[in-house]
Amino acid sequence: MEQIELVNTTKILDVKNACLDGSRFICAGLERIYFENVSFAGTIITDANLSNLEIDGAQLGGAYIHNIGMPPEGHPNYHPEAKQNPIRFENCNLEGSEITNCNLTDLQINDCNVDGMKINGVLVSELLREYEKSINA
């Protein structure tokens, strides 16, 4: 297997039918990169700016997404007035998934199947039933 090292350079790569398994990108600009029909199994992305990232038609089973948002206080890129752009999930199967210790302020859930969904151990369907009872009383 050939190893190519690109250091302190600017290039546009047109890669087709290639295996780049085990490649590393460190302190690299990769804006406006287009991936189609690729496998990122086992990939780790850390300390990255993924603003306006779009993932379409992907299988994310077993994915572990954590520490997402603006850099925290003490981080070199922290800015106290910076605001997080909203994240949108659409047509996703999150069955059996878990959301833990997340800021869901102003989160909207629309037209979703919430059967069995719990918030802090309480069934959402029960909360909705109680809410409907209270507004119809």
CSV table of N, CA and C in Angstrom, one decimal, residues 45-130:
chain,number,residue,atom,x,y,z
A,45,ILE,N,-14.5,11.9,14.2
A,45,ILE,CA,-14.3,13.3,13.9
A,45,ILE,C,-14.3,14.0,15.2
A,46,THR,N,-13.2,14.7,15.5
A,46,THR,CA,-13.1,15.4,16.8
A,46,THR,C,-12.6,16.8,16.6
A,47,ASP,N,-13.1,17.7,17.4
A,47,ASP,CA,-12.7,19.2,17.3
A,47,ASP,C,-12.9,19.7,15.9
A,48,ALA,N,-14.1,19.5,15.3
A,48,ALA,CA,-14.3,19.9,13.9
A,48,ALA,C,-15.5,20.9,13.9
A,49,ASN,N,-15.4,21.7,12.9
A,49,ASN,CA,-16.5,22.7,12.6
A,49,ASN,C,-17.4,22.0,11.5
A,50,LEU,N,-18.5,21.5,11.9
A,50,LEU,CA,-19.4,20.8,10.9
A,50,LEU,C,-20.6,21.7,10.7
A,51,SER,N,-20.5,23.0,10.8
A,51,SER,CA,-21.6,23.9,10.5
A,51,SER,C,-22.2,23.6,9.1
A,52,ASN,N,-23.5,23.6,9.0
A,52,ASN,CA,-24.2,23.4,7.8
A,52,ASN,C,-23.9,22.1,7.1
A,53,LEU,N,-23.4,21.1,7.9
A,53,LEU,CA,-23.2,19.7,7.4
A,53,LEU,C,-24.6,19.1,7.0
A,54,GLU,N,-24.7,18.4,5.9
A,54,GLU,CA,-25.9,17.7,5.6
A,54,GLU,C,-25.5,16.2,5.4
A,55,ILE,N,-26.2,15.4,6.1
A,55,ILE,CA,-26.1,13.9,5.9
A,55,ILE,C,-27.4,13.4,5.4
A,56,ASP,N,-27.4,12.7,4.2
A,56,ASP,CA,-28.6,12.3,3.6
A,56,ASP,C,-28.5,10.8,3.2
A,57,GLY,N,-29.5,10.0,3.6
A,57,GLY,CA,-29.5,8.6,3.2
A,57,GLY,C,-28.4,7.8,3.9
A,58,ALA,N,-28.0,8.1,5.1
A,58,ALA,CA,-26.9,7.5,5.8
A,58,ALA,C,-27.4,6.5,6.8
A,59,GLN,N,-26.7,5.4,7.1
A,59,GLN,CA,-27.0,4.5,8.1
A,59,GLN,C,-26.1,4.9,9.3
A,60,LEU,N,-26.7,5.3,10.4
A,60,LEU,CA,-25.9,5.7,11.6
A,60,LEU,C,-26.0,4.8,12.8
A,61,GLY,N,-26.5,3.5,12.5
A,61,GLY,CA,-26.6,2.6,13.6
A,61,GLY,C,-25.4,2.4,14.4
A,62,GLY,N,-25.5,2.6,15.7
A,62,GLY,CA,-24.3,2.4,16.6
A,62,GLY,C,-23.5,3.7,16.7
A,63,ALA,N,-23.9,4.8,16.0
A,63,ALA,CA,-23.2,6.1,16.1
A,63,ALA,C,-23.3,6.6,17.5
A,64,TYR,N,-22.2,7.3,17.9
A,64,TYR,CA,-22.1,7.9,19.3
A,64,TYR,C,-21.8,9.3,19.0
A,65,ILE,N,-22.8,10.2,19.2
A,65,ILE,CA,-22.6,11.6,18.9
A,65,ILE,C,-22.7,12.3,20.2
A,66,HIS,N,-21.6,13.0,20.6
A,66,HIS,CA,-21.5,13.6,21.9
A,66,HIS,C,-20.7,14.9,21.9
A,67,ASN,N,-20.9,15.7,22.9
A,67,ASN,CA,-20.2,17.0,23.0
A,67,ASN,C,-20.3,17.9,21.8
A,68,ILE,N,-21.6,18.0,21.3
A,68,ILE,CA,-21.9,18.8,20.2
A,68,ILE,C,-22.4,20.2,20.6
A,69,GLY,N,-22.0,21.2,19.9
A,69,GLY,CA,-22.4,22.5,20.2
A,69,GLY,C,-21.3,23.5,20.2
A,70,MET,N,-21.5,24.7,20.7
A,70,MET,CA,-20.5,25.7,20.7
A,70,MET,C,-19.4,25.3,21.7
A,71,PRO,N,-18.2,25.7,21.4
A,71,PRO,CA,-17.1,25.4,22.4
A,71,PRO,C,-17.4,25.9,23.8
A,72,PRO,N,-17.1,25.1,24.8
A,72,PRO,CA,-17.4,25.5,26.2
A,72,PRO,C,-16.4,26.5,26.7
A,73,GLU,N,-16.8,27.2,27.7
A,73,GLU,CA,-15.9,28.2,28.4
A,73,GLU,C,-14.6,27.5,28.7
A,74,GLY,N,-13.5,28.1,28.4
A,74,GLY,CA,-12.1,27.6,28.6
A,74,GLY,C,-11.5,27.0,27.4
A,75,HIS,N,-12.4,26.7,26.4
A,75,HIS,CA,-11.9,26.2,25.1
A,75,HIS,C,-11.3,27.4,24.3
A,76,PRO,N,-10.2,27.2,23.6
A,76,PRO,CA,-9.6,28.3,22.8
A,76,PRO,C,-10.6,29.0,21.8
A,77,ASN,N,-11.6,28.3,21.3
A,77,ASN,CA,-12.5,28.9,20.4
A,77,ASN,C,-13.8,29.4,21.1
A,78,TYR,N,-13.8,29.4,22.4
A,78,TYR,CA,-15.0,29.9,23.1
A,78,TYR,C,-15.3,31.4,22.9
A,79,HIS,N,-16.5,31.7,22.6
A,79,HIS,CA,-17.0,33.1,22.5
A,79,HIS,C,-18.3,33.2,23.2
A,80,PRO,N,-18.3,34.0,24.3
A,80,PRO,CA,-19.5,34.0,25.2
A,80,PRO,C,-20.8,34.5,24.5
A,81,GLU,N,-20.7,35.2,23.4
A,81,GLU,CA,-21.9,35.7,22.7
A,81,GLU,C,-22.3,34.8,21.5
A,82,ALA,N,-21.5,33.8,21.2
A,82,ALA,CA,-21.8,32.9,20.0
A,82,ALA,C,-23.1,32.1,20.3
A,83,LYS,N,-23.9,31.9,19.3
A,83,LYS,CA,-25.1,31.1,19.4
A,83,LYS,C,-25.1,29.9,18.5
A,84,GLN,N,-25.6,28.8,19.0
A,84,GLN,CA,-25.6,27.6,18.2
A,84,GLN,C,-26.7,27.7,17.1
A,85,ASN,N,-26.4,27.4,15.9
A,85,ASN,CA,-27.4,27.3,14.8
A,85,ASN,C,-28.3,26.0,15.1
A,86,PRO,N,-29.6,26.1,14.9
A,86,PRO,CA,-30.5,24.9,15.1
A,86,PRO,C,-30.0,23.7,14.3
A,87,ILE,N,-30.3,22.6,14.8
A,87,ILE,CA,-30.0,21.3,14.1
A,87,ILE,C,-31.4,20.7,13.8
A,88,ARG,N,-31.5,20.2,12.6
A,88,ARG,CA,-32.8,19.6,12.2
A,88,ARG,C,-32.7,18.1,11.8
A,89,PHE,N,-33.5,17.3,12.4
A,89,PHE,CA,-33.6,15.9,12.0
A,89,PHE,C,-34.9,15.7,11.3
A,90,GLU,N,-34.9,15.1,10.2
A,90,GLU,CA,-36.1,14.9,9.3
A,90,GLU,C,-36.1,13.5,8.8
A,91,ASN,N,-37.2,12.8,8.9
A,91,ASN,CA,-37.3,11.4,8.3
A,91,ASN,C,-36.2,10.5,8.9
A,92,CYS,N,-36.0,10.6,10.2
A,92,CYS,CA,-35.0,9.7,10.8
A,92,CYS,C,-35.6,8.7,11.7
A,93,ASN,N,-35.0,7.5,11.7
A,93,ASN,CA,-35.5,6.4,12.6
A,93,ASN,C,-34.6,6.5,13.9
A,94,LEU,N,-35.1,7.0,15.0
A,94,LEU,CA,-34.3,7.1,16.2
A,94,LEU,C,-34.8,6.1,17.2
A,95,GLU,N,-35.5,5.0,16.7
A,95,GLU,CA,-36.1,4.0,17.6
A,95,GLU,C,-35.0,3.4,18.5
A,96,GLY,N,-35.3,3.4,19.8
A,96,GLY,CA,-34.4,2.8,20.8
A,96,GLY,C,-33.2,3.7,21.1
A,97,SER,N,-33.2,4.9,20.5
A,97,SER,CA,-32.0,5.8,20.8
A,97,SER,C,-32.2,6.5,22.2
A,98,GLU,N,-31.2,7.1,22.6
A,98,GLU,CA,-31.2,7.8,23.9
A,98,GLU,C,-30.6,9.2,23.8
A,99,ILE,N,-31.2,10.1,24.4
A,99,ILE,CA,-30.7,11.5,24.5
A,99,ILE,C,-30.5,11.8,25.9
A,100,THR,N,-29.3,12.1,26.3
A,100,THR,CA,-28.9,12.2,27.7
A,100,THR,C,-28.1,13.5,27.9
A,101,ASN,N,-28.5,14.3,29.0
A,101,ASN,CA,-27.8,15.5,29.4
A,101,ASN,C,-27.6,16.5,28.3
A,102,CYS,N,-28.7,16.7,27.5
A,102,CYS,CA,-28.7,17.6,26.4
A,102,CYS,C,-29.6,18.8,26.6
A,103,ASN,N,-29.2,20.0,26.1
A,103,ASN,CA,-30.1,21.2,26.2
A,103,ASN,C,-31.1,21.1,25.1
A,104,LEU,N,-32.3,20.9,25.4
A,104,LEU,CA,-33.4,20.8,24.4
A,104,LEU,C,-34.3,22.0,24.5
A,105,THR,N,-33.8,23.1,24.9
A,105,THR,CA,-34.6,24.4,25.0
A,105,THR,C,-35.2,24.7,23.7
A,106,ASP,N,-36.5,24.9,23.6
A,106,ASP,CA,-37.2,25.3,22.4
A,106,ASP,C,-37.2,24.2,21.3
A,107,LEU,N,-36.9,23.0,21.7
A,107,LEU,CA,-36.9,21.8,20.8
A,107,LEU,C,-38.4,21.6,20.3
A,108,GLN,N,-38.6,21.4,19.1
A,108,GLN,CA,-39.9,21.1,18.6
A,108,GLN,C,-39.9,19.7,18.0
A,109,ILE,N,-41.0,18.9,18.3
A,109,ILE,CA,-41.1,17.6,17.8
A,109,ILE,C,-42.5,17.6,17.1
A,110,ASN,N,-42.5,17.4,15.8
A,110,ASN,CA,-43.7,17.5,15.0
A,110,ASN,C,-44.0,16.2,14.2
A,111,ASP,N,-45.2,15.8,14.1
A,111,ASP,CA,-45.7,14.7,13.3
A,111,ASP,C,-44.8,13.4,13.5
A,112,CYS,N,-44.5,13.1,14.7
A,112,CYS,CA,-43.6,12.0,15.0
A,112,CYS,C,-44.3,10.9,15.8
A,113,ASN,N,-44.0,9.6,15.6
A,113,ASN,CA,-44.5,8.6,16.4
A,113,ASN,C,-43.7,8.6,17.8
A,114,VAL,N,-44.4,8.8,18.9
A,114,VAL,CA,-43.8,8.9,20.2
A,114,VAL,C,-44.2,7.7,21.1
A,115,ASP,N,-44.7,6.6,20.5
A,115,ASP,CA,-45.1,5.5,21.2
A,115,ASP,C,-43.9,5.0,22.1
A,116,GLY,N,-44.1,4.9,23.3
A,116,GLY,CA,-43.0,4.3,24.2
A,116,GLY,C,-42.0,5.4,24.6
A,117,MET,N,-42.0,6.6,24.0
A,117,MET,CA,-41.0,7.6,24.3
A,117,MET,C,-41.2,8.1,25.7
A,118,LYS,N,-40.1,8.2,26.5
A,118,LYS,CA,-40.2,8.7,27.8
A,118,LYS,C,-39.3,9.9,28.0
A,119,ILE,N,-39.7,10.8,28.9
A,119,ILE,CA,-38.9,11.9,29.3
A,119,ILE,C,-38.7,11.7,30.8
A,120,ASN,N,-37.5,11.5,31.2
A,120,ASN,CA,-37.2,11.3,32.7
A,120,ASN,C,-38.1,10.2,33.2
A,121,GLY,N,-38.3,9.1,32.5
A,121,GLY,CA,-39.1,8.0,32.9
A,121,GLY,C,-40.6,8.1,32.8
A,122,VAL,N,-41.1,9.2,32.3
A,122,VAL,CA,-42.5,9.4,32.1
A,122,VAL,C,-42.9,9.3,30.7
A,123,LEU,N,-43.9,8.5,30.4
A,123,LEU,CA,-44.4,8.3,29.0
A,123,LEU,C,-44.9,9.6,28.4
A,124,VAL,N,-44.4,10.0,27.3
A,124,VAL,CA,-44.9,11.2,26.6
A,124,VAL,C,-46.4,11.0,26.2
A,125,SER,N,-46.8,9.8,25.8
A,125,SER,CA,-48.2,9.6,25.5
A,125,SER,C,-49.1,9.9,26.7
A,126,GLU,N,-48.7,9.6,27.9
A,126,GLU,CA,-49.4,9.9,29.1
A,126,GLU,C,-49.5,11.4,29.3
A,127,LEU,N,-48.4,12.1,29.2
A,127,LEU,CA,-48.3,13.5,29.3
A,127,LEU,C,-49.3,14.2,28.3
A,128,LEU,N,-49.3,13.7,27.1
A,128,LEU,CA,-50.2,14.3,26.1
A,128,LEU,C,-51.6,14.1,26.4
A,129,ARG,N,-51.9,12.9,26.9
A,129,ARG,CA,-53.3,12.5,27.3
A,129,ARG,C,-53.8,13.5,28.4
A,130,GLU,N,-52.9,13.6,29.4
A,130,GLU,CA,-53.3,14.5,30.5
A,130,GLU,C,-53.4,16.0,30.1
